[in-house]
Amino acid sequence: MAKTLPFSIDFSGCLADTGAECGALLDQTRSALARLRGCQADGTLPLLRLPAARDDLAALEPLVLRWRDEASDVLVLGIGGSSLGAQALLELRDPEDRGPRIHTPDNVDPVSFRRLVDGLDWAGTRVLAVSKSGGTVETVAQLLLVLDRMEASLGRDATAARLVVVAEPGNSPLRRIANDYGVETFDHDPNVGGRFSVLSLVGLLPAMLGGVDAVAIREGAAAVLDQAFAGSDPAEIPAAMGAAATAALMQHKGVSQAVQFGYVDRLARFGEWWRQLVGESLGKQGIGLAPVFARGATDQHSQLQLYLDGPRDKLVTVIEPPAEQQPAWRITPEAATRYGVPYLAGRSLGDLIAAEARATAESLIAEGRPTIRMKLDAVDGRTIGALMMTAMIETILLADLLAVDPFDQPAVEKGKILTREYLAAAG
């Protein structure tokens, strides 16, 4: 596979029993890739035009500069696709960054939310409320509580000066709040679904507030599209290979779970973002793939036994860490010898986790468990942009192979309706 992306990927460990079936499915991705290329050209799938865009980032700069200069804390209110992508990108934040603390309370547990807001200095706090529909009940509820607390502390005008709303155009609760307070509002593109919105301002505005390089993220995503739409053999396109290999295992080997086993802590939130992408996009009509995130090396001590010796219903992707980018903190030979662990002499934690990732992948393959190996060049904006776009294109292609719509979530809507009914009845 040509090396044009900031990672390398090896599918050989998942093709032993389904090579022919995968090949046939891989050929089917050609037409889907051609359709996606057409959608990029005519703009019918705006997601595919985001990587090349820069004007929208420039429009965010005044707000970013102002808040980074004057705020001590930024409260990002959102849930699901309006929060998970931002959380993943914020993991790239430089620990020495002097910008505001970014809080992403993506749940409505009353205890944890109160603990967070009770610790905020409202004068130094800025609030970013994000919801594609503008009516997400969790986000609206959080915002109403925050506004009540802020107004009691600062007054209405000062509260309004500290609030920004992101929602699609329309007469939604968030838009009504924004209009009532007269606050700055940014449009969420109605044609970019929440779980596909990480490369829009939904993910990039919080990242920029944290000092993360949004251009690098989009450059990584653009590299994926450039390769995928260049007319290459689908076997050279990681997203196409991943979709075909997964579909073959689902259809011919009973695989029903996809495990992302990541050996980089800074990609843990990426794993949570990926779970939503796969779960909501593919879980329809009795079809689907249960996404599982495992954290290496931690989950070697809780999950690996199951993956090695349990049901043969899993496809595991092992994400192996890059070489250490800072001077390694090494164990002295004297200490290693003295305490009976000579294999640790001169070794660092980076050496240890890399060896464990390699051992996990090779053990799974030796047991005949379908395994994909991914090796990262670095953990930076370009890499995570490429990983995210690869995951999104792979999911869209896999949905095409499985004949499901990756862009809706009809079953979830039923639960939202019931939630509103229960709240109304309780009142």
Coordinates of N, CA and C in Angstrom, one line a residue, residues 139-252:
T139 N -28.8 19.5 26.0 CA -28.0 20.7 25.8 C -28.9 21.9 26.2
V140 N -30.2 21.9 25.8 CA -31.1 23.0 26.2 C -31.2 23.1 27.7
A141 N -31.4 21.9 28.3 CA -31.5 21.9 29.8 C -30.3 22.4 30.5
Q142 N -29.1 22.0 30.0 CA -27.9 22.5 30.6 C -27.8 24.0 30.5
L143 N -28.1 24.5 29.3 CA -27.9 25.9 29.0 C -28.9 26.7 29.8
L144 N -30.1 26.3 30.0 CA -31.1 27.0 30.8 C -30.6 27.1 32.3
L145 N -30.0 26.1 32.8 CA -29.5 26.1 34.2 C -28.3 27.0 34.3
V146 N -27.4 27.0 33.3 CA -26.2 27.8 33.3 C -26.6 29.3 33.2
L147 N -27.6 29.6 32.3 CA -28.0 31.0 32.1 C -28.6 31.5 33.4
D148 N -29.4 30.7 34.1 CA -29.9 31.1 35.4 C -28.9 31.4 36.4
R149 N -27.8 30.6 36.5 CA -26.7 30.8 37.4 C -25.9 32.1 37.0
M150 N -25.6 32.2 35.7 CA -24.8 33.3 35.2 C -25.5 34.7 35.5
E151 N -26.8 34.7 35.1 CA -27.6 35.9 35.3 C -27.6 36.4 36.7
A152 N -27.8 35.4 37.6 CA -27.8 35.7 39.1 C -26.5 36.3 39.5
S153 N -25.4 35.9 38.9 CA -24.1 36.4 39.3 C -23.7 37.7 38.5
L154 N -24.0 37.8 37.2 CA -23.5 38.8 36.4 C -24.5 39.8 35.9
G155 N -25.7 39.4 35.8 CA -26.7 40.2 35.1 C -26.9 39.8 33.7
R156 N -28.0 40.2 33.1 CA -28.4 39.7 31.7 C -27.4 40.1 30.7
D157 N -27.0 41.4 30.6 CA -26.1 41.8 29.5 C -24.8 41.2 29.6
A158 N -24.2 41.1 30.8 CA -22.9 40.4 30.9 C -23.0 38.9 30.5
T159 N -24.1 38.3 30.9 CA -24.3 36.9 30.5 C -24.4 36.7 29.0
A160 N -25.1 37.6 28.3 CA -25.3 37.5 26.9 C -23.9 37.7 26.2
A161 N -23.1 38.5 26.8 CA -21.7 38.8 26.2 C -20.8 37.6 26.3
R162 N -21.2 36.6 27.1 CA -20.3 35.5 27.3 C -20.9 34.2 26.7
L163 N -21.9 34.3 25.8 CA -22.5 33.1 25.2 C -22.4 33.2 23.7
V164 N -22.2 32.0 23.1 CA -22.2 31.8 21.7 C -23.0 30.5 21.4
V165 N -23.8 30.5 20.4 CA -24.6 29.3 20.0 C -24.3 28.8 18.6
V166 N -24.2 27.5 18.5 CA -24.1 26.9 17.2 C -25.3 26.0 17.0
A167 N -26.1 26.2 15.9 CA -27.2 25.4 15.6 C -27.6 25.7 14.1
E168 N -28.3 24.8 13.6 CA -28.8 25.0 12.2 C -29.9 26.1 12.2
P169 N -30.0 26.8 11.1 CA -31.1 27.8 11.0 C -32.5 27.2 11.3
G170 N -33.3 28.0 11.8 CA -34.7 27.6 12.1 C -35.2 28.1 13.5
N171 N -36.4 27.7 13.8 CA -37.0 28.2 15.0 C -36.9 27.1 16.1
S172 N -35.7 26.9 16.5 CA -35.4 25.9 17.5 C -35.2 26.6 18.9
P173 N -35.3 25.8 20.0 CA -35.1 26.4 21.3 C -33.7 27.1 21.4
L174 N -32.6 26.6 20.9 CA -31.4 27.3 21.0 C -31.4 28.6 20.2
R175 N -32.0 28.6 19.1 CA -32.1 29.8 18.3 C -33.0 30.8 19.0
R176 N -34.0 30.4 19.7 CA -34.9 31.3 20.4 C -34.2 31.9 21.6
I177 N -33.4 31.1 22.2 CA -32.6 31.6 23.3 C -31.6 32.7 22.8
A178 N -30.9 32.3 21.7 CA -29.9 33.2 21.1 C -30.6 34.5 20.7
N179 N -31.7 34.5 20.1 CA -32.4 35.7 19.7 C -32.9 36.5 20.9
D180 N -33.3 35.8 21.9 CA -33.8 36.5 23.1 C -32.7 37.3 23.8
Y181 N -31.5 36.7 23.8 CA -30.4 37.3 24.5 C -29.5 38.2 23.5
G182 N -29.8 38.0 22.2 CA -29.0 38.8 21.3 C -27.6 38.4 21.2
V183 N -27.3 37.1 21.2 CA -25.9 36.6 21.3 C -25.4 36.2 19.9
E184 N -24.1 36.1 19.8 CA -23.5 35.7 18.5 C -23.9 34.2 18.2
T185 N -24.2 34.0 17.0 CA -24.7 32.6 16.5 C -24.0 32.2 15.3
F186 N -23.6 31.0 15.2 CA -23.0 30.4 14.0 C -23.9 29.3 13.5
D187 N -24.0 29.2 12.2 CA -24.8 28.1 11.6 C -24.1 26.8 11.6
H188 N -24.9 25.8 12.0 CA -24.5 24.4 11.8 C -25.1 24.0 10.5
D189 N -24.3 23.5 9.5 CA -24.8 23.1 8.2 C -25.8 22.0 8.4
P190 N -27.1 22.2 7.9 CA -28.1 21.2 8.0 C -27.7 19.9 7.3
N191 N -26.8 20.0 6.3 CA -26.5 18.8 5.5 C -25.2 18.1 6.0
V192 N -24.8 18.4 7.2 CA -23.7 17.7 7.8 C -24.2 17.1 9.1
G193 N -24.4 15.8 9.2 CA -24.9 15.2 10.4 C -24.0 15.3 11.5
G194 N -24.5 15.2 12.7 CA -23.7 15.4 13.9 C -22.5 14.5 14.1
R195 N -22.7 13.2 13.8 CA -21.5 12.3 14.0 C -20.5 12.5 12.8
F196 N -20.9 13.2 11.8 CA -19.9 13.5 10.7 C -19.4 15.0 10.7
S197 N -19.7 15.7 11.8 CA -19.4 17.1 11.9 C -18.1 17.5 12.5
V198 N -17.3 16.6 12.9 CA -16.1 16.9 13.6 C -15.1 17.9 12.9
L199 N -15.1 17.8 11.5 CA -14.3 18.7 10.7 C -14.9 20.0 10.5
S200 N -16.1 20.3 10.9 CA -16.7 21.6 10.8 C -16.5 22.4 12.1
L201 N -17.1 23.5 12.2 CA -16.9 24.3 13.4 C -17.3 23.6 14.7
V202 N -18.2 22.6 14.6 CA -18.6 21.8 15.7 C -17.4 21.2 16.5
G203 N -16.5 20.6 15.7 CA -15.3 20.1 16.4 C -14.2 21.1 16.4
L204 N -14.0 21.9 15.4 CA -12.8 22.7 15.3 C -12.9 24.0 16.1
L205 N -14.0 24.5 16.4 CA -14.1 25.7 17.2 C -13.6 25.4 18.6
P206 N -14.1 24.4 19.3 CA -13.5 24.1 20.6 C -12.0 23.7 20.5
A207 N -11.6 23.0 19.5 CA -10.2 22.7 19.3 C -9.4 23.9 19.2
M208 N -9.8 24.9 18.4 CA -9.1 26.1 18.2 C -9.0 26.9 19.5
L209 N -10.1 26.9 20.3 CA -10.1 27.6 21.6 C -9.0 26.9 22.5
G210 N -8.7 25.7 22.3 CA -7.7 25.0 23.0 C -6.3 25.1 22.4
G211 N -6.2 25.9 21.4 CA -4.9 26.0 20.7 C -4.5 24.9 19.8
V212 N -5.4 24.1 19.4 CA -5.1 23.0 18.5 C -5.1 23.5 17.1
D213 N -4.2 22.9 16.2 CA -4.1 23.4 14.8 C -5.2 22.8 14.0
A214 N -6.2 23.6 13.7 CA -7.3 23.1 12.9 C -6.9 22.9 11.4
V215 N -6.0 23.7 10.9 CA -5.6 23.5 9.5 C -4.9 22.1 9.3
A216 N -4.1 21.8 10.3 CA -3.4 20.5 10.2 C -4.4 19.3 10.2
I217 N -5.4 19.5 11.0 CA -6.5 18.4 11.1 C -7.1 18.3 9.7
R218 N -7.5 19.4 9.1 CA -8.1 19.3 7.8 C -7.1 18.8 6.7
E219 N -5.9 19.2 6.9 CA -4.9 18.7 5.9 C -4.8 17.1 6.0
G220 N -4.8 16.6 7.2 CA -4.8 15.1 7.3 C -6.0 14.5 6.6
A221 N -7.2 15.1 6.8 CA -8.4 14.6 6.2 C -8.4 14.7 4.7
A222 N -7.8 15.8 4.2 CA -7.7 16.0 2.8 C -6.8 15.0 2.1
A223 N -5.7 14.6 2.8 CA -4.8 13.6 2.3 C -5.6 12.3 2.0
V224 N -6.5 11.9 2.9 CA -7.3 10.7 2.8 C -8.2 10.8 1.5
L225 N -8.9 11.9 1.4 CA -9.7 12.1 0.2 C -8.9 12.1 -1.1
D226 N -7.8 12.8 -1.1 CA -7.0 12.9 -2.3 C -6.6 11.5 -2.8
Q227 N -6.2 10.6 -1.8 CA -5.9 9.2 -2.2 C -7.1 8.4 -2.6
A228 N -8.2 8.6 -1.9 CA -9.4 7.8 -2.2 C -10.0 8.1 -3.5
F229 N -9.9 9.4 -3.9 CA -10.6 9.9 -5.1 C -9.7 10.0 -6.3
A230 N -8.5 9.5 -6.2 CA -7.5 9.7 -7.3 C -7.6 8.6 -8.3
G231 N -8.6 7.7 -8.1 CA -8.8 6.6 -9.1 C -7.9 5.4 -8.8
S232 N -7.4 5.4 -7.5 CA -6.5 4.3 -7.1 C -7.2 3.0 -7.1
D233 N -6.5 1.9 -7.1 CA -7.0 0.6 -6.8 C -7.6 0.6 -5.4
P234 N -8.8 0.1 -5.2 CA -9.4 0.1 -3.9 C -8.5 -0.6 -2.8
A235 N -7.7 -1.6 -3.3 CA -6.9 -2.3 -2.4 C -5.8 -1.4 -1.8
E236 N -5.6 -0.2 -2.4 CA -4.6 0.8 -1.9 C -5.2 1.8 -1.0
I237 N -6.5 1.7 -0.8 CA -7.3 2.8 -0.1 C -7.7 2.1 1.3
P238 N -7.1 2.6 2.4 CA -7.5 1.9 3.7 C -9.0 1.9 4.0
A239 N -9.7 2.9 3.7 CA -11.1 2.9 4.0 C -11.9 1.9 3.2
A240 N -11.5 1.7 1.9 CA -12.1 0.7 1.1 C -11.8 -0.7 1.6
M241 N -10.5 -0.9 1.9 CA -10.1 -2.2 2.4 C -10.7 -2.5 3.7
G242 N -10.8 -1.6 4.6 CA -11.5 -1.8 5.9 C -12.9 -2.2 5.7
A243 N -13.6 -1.5 4.8 CA -15.0 -1.7 4.6 C -15.2 -3.1 4.0
A244 N -14.5 -3.5 3.0 CA -14.6 -4.8 2.4 C -14.2 -5.9 3.3
A245 N -13.2 -5.8 4.0 CA -12.7 -6.8 5.0 C -13.8 -7.0 6.1
T246 N -14.3 -5.9 6.6 CA -15.3 -6.0 7.6 C -16.6 -6.7 7.1
A247 N -17.1 -6.2 6.0 CA -18.3 -6.8 5.4 C -18.1 -8.3 5.1
A248 N -17.0 -8.7 4.6 CA -16.7 -10.1 4.4 C -16.8 -10.9 5.7
L249 N -16.2 -10.4 6.7 CA -16.2 -11.1 8.0 C -17.6 -11.1 8.6
M250 N -18.4 -10.1 8.5 CA -19.8 -10.0 8.9 C -20.6 -11.0 8.2
Q251 N -20.5 -11.1 6.9 CA -21.4 -11.9 6.1 C -21.0 -13.4 6.0
H252 N -19.7 -13.7 6.2 CA -19.3 -15.1 6.0 C -18.7 -15.7 7.3

